[in-house]
mmCIF file of N, CA, C and O in Angstrom:
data_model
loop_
_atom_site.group_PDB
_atom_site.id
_atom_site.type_symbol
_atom_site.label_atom_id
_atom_site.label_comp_id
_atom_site.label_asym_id
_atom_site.label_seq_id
_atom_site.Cartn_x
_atom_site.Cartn_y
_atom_site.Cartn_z
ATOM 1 N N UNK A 1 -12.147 167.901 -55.833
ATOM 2 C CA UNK A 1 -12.092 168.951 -54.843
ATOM 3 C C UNK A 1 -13.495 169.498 -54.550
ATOM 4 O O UNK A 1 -13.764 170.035 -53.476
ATOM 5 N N UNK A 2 -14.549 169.309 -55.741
ATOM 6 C CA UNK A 2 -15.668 170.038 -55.565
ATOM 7 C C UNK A 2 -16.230 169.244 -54.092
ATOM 8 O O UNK A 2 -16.663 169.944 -53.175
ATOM 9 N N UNK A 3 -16.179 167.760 -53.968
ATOM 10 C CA UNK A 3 -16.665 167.463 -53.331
ATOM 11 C C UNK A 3 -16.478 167.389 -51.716
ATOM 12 O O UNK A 3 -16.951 166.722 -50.796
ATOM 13 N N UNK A 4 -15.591 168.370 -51.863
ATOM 14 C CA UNK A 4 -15.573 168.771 -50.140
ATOM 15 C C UNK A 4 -15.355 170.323 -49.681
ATOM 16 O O UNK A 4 -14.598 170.778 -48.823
ATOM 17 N N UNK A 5 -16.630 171.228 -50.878
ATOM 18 C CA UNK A 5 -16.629 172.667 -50.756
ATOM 19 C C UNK A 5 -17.744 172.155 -49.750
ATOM 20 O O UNK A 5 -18.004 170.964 -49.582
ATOM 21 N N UNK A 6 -18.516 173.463 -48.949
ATOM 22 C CA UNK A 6 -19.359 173.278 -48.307
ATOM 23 C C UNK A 6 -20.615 173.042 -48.698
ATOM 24 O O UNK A 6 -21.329 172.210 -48.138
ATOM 25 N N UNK A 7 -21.084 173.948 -49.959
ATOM 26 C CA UNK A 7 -22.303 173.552 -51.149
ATOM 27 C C UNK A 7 -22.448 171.924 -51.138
ATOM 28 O O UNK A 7 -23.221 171.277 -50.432
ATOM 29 N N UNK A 8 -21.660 171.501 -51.945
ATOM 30 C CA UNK A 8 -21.741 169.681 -52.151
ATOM 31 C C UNK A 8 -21.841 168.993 -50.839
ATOM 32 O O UNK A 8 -22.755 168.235 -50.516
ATOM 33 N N UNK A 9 -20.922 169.291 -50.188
ATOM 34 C CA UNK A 9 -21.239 168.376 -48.594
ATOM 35 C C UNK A 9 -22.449 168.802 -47.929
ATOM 36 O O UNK A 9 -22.885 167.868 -47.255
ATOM 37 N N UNK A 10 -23.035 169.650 -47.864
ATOM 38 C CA UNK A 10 -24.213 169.662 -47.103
ATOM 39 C C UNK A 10 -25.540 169.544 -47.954
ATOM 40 O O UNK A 10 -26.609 169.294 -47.398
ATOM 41 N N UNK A 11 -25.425 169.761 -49.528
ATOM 42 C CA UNK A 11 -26.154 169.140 -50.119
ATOM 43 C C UNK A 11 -26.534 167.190 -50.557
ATOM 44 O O UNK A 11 -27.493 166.584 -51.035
ATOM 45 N N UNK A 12 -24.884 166.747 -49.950
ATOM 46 C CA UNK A 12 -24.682 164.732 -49.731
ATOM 47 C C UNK A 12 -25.326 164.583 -48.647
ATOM 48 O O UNK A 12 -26.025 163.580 -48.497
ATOM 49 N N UNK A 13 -25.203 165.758 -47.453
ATOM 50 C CA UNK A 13 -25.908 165.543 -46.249
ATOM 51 C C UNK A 13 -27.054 165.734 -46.200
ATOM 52 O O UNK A 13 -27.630 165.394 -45.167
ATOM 53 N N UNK A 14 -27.681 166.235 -47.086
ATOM 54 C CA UNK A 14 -29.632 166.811 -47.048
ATOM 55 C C UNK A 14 -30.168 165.639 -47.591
ATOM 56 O O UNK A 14 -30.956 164.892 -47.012
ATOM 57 N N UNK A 15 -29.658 165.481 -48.866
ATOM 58 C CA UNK A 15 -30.033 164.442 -49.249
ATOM 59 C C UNK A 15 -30.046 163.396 -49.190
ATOM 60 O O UNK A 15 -30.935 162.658 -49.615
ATOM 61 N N UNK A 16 -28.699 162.980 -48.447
ATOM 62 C CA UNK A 16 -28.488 161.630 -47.751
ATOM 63 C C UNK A 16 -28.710 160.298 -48.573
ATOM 64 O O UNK A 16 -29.135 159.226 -48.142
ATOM 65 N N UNK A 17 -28.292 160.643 -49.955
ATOM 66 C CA UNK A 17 -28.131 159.334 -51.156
ATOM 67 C C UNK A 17 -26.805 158.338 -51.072
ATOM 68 O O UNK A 17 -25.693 158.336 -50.543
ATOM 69 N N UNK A 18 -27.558 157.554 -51.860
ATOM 70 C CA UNK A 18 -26.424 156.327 -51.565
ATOM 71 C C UNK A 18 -25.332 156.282 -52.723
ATOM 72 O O UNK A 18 -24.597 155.360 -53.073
ATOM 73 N N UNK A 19 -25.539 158.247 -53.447
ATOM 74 C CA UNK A 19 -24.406 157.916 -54.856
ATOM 75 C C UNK A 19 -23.502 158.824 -53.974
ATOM 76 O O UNK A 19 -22.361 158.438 -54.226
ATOM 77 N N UNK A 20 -23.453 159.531 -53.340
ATOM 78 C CA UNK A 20 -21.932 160.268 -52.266
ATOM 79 C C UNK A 20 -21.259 159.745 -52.146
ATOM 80 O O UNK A 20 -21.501 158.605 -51.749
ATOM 81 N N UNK A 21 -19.795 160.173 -52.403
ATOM 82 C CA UNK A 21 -18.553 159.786 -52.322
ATOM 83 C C UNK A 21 -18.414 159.688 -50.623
ATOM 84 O O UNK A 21 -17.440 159.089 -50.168
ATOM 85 N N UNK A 22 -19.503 160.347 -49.622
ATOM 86 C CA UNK A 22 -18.934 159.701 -48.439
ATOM 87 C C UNK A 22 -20.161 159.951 -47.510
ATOM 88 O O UNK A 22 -20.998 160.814 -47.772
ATOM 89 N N UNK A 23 -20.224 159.120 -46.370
ATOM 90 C CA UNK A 23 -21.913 158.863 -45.909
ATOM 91 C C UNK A 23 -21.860 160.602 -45.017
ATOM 92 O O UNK A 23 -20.972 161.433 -44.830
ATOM 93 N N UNK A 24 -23.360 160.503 -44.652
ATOM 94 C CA UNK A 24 -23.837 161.999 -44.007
ATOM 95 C C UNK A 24 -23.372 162.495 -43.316
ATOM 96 O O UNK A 24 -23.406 163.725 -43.300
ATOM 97 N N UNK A 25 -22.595 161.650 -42.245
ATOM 98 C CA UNK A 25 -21.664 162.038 -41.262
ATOM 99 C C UNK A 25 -20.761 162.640 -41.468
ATOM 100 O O UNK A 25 -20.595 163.632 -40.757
ATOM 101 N N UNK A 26 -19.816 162.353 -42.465
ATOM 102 C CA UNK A 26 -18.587 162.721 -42.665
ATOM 103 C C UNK A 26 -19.077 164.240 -43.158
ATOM 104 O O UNK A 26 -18.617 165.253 -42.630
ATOM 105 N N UNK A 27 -20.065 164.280 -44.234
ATOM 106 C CA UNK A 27 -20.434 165.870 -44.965
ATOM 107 C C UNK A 27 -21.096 166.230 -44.069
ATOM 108 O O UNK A 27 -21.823 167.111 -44.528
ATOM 109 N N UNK A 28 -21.399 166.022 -42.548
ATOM 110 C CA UNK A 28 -21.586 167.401 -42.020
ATOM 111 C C UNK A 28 -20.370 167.772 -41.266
ATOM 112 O O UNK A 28 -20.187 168.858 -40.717
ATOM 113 N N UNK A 29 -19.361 166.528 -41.297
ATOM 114 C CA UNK A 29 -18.220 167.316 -40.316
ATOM 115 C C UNK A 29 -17.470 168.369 -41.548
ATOM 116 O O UNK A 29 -17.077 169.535 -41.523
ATOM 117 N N UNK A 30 -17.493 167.691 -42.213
ATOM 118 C CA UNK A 30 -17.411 168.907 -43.713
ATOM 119 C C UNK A 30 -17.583 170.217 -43.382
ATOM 120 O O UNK A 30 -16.678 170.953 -42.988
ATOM 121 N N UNK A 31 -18.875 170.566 -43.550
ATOM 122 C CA UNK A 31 -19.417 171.437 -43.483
ATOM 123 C C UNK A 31 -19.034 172.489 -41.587
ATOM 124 O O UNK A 31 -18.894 173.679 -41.304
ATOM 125 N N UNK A 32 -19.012 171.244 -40.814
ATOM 126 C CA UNK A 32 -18.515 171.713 -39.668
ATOM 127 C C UNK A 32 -16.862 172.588 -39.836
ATOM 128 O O UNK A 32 -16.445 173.631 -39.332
ATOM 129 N N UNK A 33 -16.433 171.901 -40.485
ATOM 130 C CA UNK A 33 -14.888 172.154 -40.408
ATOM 131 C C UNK A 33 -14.649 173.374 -41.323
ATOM 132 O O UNK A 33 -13.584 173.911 -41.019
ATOM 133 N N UNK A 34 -15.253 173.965 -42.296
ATOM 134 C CA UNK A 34 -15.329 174.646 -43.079
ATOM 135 C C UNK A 34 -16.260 175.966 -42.403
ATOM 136 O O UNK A 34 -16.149 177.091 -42.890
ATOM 137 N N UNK A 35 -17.094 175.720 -41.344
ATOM 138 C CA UNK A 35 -18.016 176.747 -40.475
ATOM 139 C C UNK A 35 -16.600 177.097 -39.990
ATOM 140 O O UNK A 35 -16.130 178.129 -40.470
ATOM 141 N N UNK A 36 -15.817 176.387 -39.087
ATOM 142 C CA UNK A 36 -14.535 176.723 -38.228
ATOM 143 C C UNK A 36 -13.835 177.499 -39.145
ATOM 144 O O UNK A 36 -13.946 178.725 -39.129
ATOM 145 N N UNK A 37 -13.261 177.029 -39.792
ATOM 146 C CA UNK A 37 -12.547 177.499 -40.188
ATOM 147 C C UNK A 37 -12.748 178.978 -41.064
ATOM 148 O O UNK A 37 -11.736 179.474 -41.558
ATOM 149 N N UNK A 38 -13.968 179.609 -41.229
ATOM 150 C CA UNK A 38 -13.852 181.113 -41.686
ATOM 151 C C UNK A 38 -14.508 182.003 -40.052
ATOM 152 O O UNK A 38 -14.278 183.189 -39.818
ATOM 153 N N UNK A 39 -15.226 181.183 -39.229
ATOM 154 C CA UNK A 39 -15.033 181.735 -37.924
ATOM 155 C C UNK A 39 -13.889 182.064 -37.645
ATOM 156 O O UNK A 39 -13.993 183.105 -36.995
ATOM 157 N N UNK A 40 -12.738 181.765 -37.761
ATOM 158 C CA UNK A 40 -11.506 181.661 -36.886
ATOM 159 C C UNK A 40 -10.639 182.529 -37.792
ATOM 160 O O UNK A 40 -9.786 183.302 -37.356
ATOM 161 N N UNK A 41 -10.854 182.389 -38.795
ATOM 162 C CA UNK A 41 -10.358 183.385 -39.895
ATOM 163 C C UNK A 41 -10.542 184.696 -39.831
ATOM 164 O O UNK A 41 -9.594 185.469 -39.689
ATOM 165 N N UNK A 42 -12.124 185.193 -39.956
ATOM 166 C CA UNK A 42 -12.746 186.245 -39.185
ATOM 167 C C UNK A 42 -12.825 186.672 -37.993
ATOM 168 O O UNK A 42 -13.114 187.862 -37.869
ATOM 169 N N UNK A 43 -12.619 185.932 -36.870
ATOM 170 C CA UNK A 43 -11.827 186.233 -35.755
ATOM 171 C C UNK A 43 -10.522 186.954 -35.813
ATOM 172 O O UNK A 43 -10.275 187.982 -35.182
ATOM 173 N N UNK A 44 -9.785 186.394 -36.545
ATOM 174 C CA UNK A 44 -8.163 186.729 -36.357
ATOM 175 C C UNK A 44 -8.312 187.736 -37.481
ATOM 176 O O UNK A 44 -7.292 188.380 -37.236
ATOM 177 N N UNK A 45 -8.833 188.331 -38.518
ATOM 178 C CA UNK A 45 -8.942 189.315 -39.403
ATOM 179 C C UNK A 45 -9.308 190.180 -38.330
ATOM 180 O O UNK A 45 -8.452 191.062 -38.270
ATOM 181 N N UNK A 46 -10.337 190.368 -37.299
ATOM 182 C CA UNK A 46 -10.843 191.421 -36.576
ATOM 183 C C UNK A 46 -10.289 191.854 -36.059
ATOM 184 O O UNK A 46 -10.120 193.066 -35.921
ATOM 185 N N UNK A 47 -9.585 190.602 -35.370
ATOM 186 C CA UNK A 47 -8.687 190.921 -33.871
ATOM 187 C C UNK A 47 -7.553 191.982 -34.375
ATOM 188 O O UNK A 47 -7.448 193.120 -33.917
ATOM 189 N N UNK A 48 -6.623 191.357 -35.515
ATOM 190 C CA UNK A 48 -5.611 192.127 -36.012
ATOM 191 C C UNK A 48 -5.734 193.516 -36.507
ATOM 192 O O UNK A 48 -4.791 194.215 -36.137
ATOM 193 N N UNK A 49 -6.666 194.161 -37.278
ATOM 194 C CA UNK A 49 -7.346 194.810 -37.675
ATOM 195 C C UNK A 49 -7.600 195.954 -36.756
ATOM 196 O O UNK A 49 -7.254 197.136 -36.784
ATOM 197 N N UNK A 50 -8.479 195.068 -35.735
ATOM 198 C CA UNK A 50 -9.069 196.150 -34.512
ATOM 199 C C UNK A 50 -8.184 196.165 -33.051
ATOM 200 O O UNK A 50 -8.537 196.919 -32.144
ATOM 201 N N UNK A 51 -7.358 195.536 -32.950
ATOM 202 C CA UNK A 51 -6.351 195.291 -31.876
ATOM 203 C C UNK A 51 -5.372 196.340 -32.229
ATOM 204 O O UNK A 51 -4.349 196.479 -31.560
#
């Protein structure tokens, strides 16, 4: 599981080694999908909140 927190994936992606469980691409959509997803979280916390 560690290896698809956002820490580890964008650290497979900086470094861009050939021991990663998956090539650079994939750990930045990682990291992409994990940006989304507390945007959208924090969106809908606000909205509800302040709506």
């Amino acid at each position: 599981m560690n290896d698809f927190l956002p820490q580890t994936a964008g650290g497979h992606f900086m470094l861009a080694d050939g021991d990663a469980p998956y090539p650079p691409a994939a750990a930045i959509l990682i990291v992409l999908a994990w940006t989304a997803a507390a945007h959208l979280t924090g969106r809908f916390v606000l909205r509800r909140r302040d709506g």
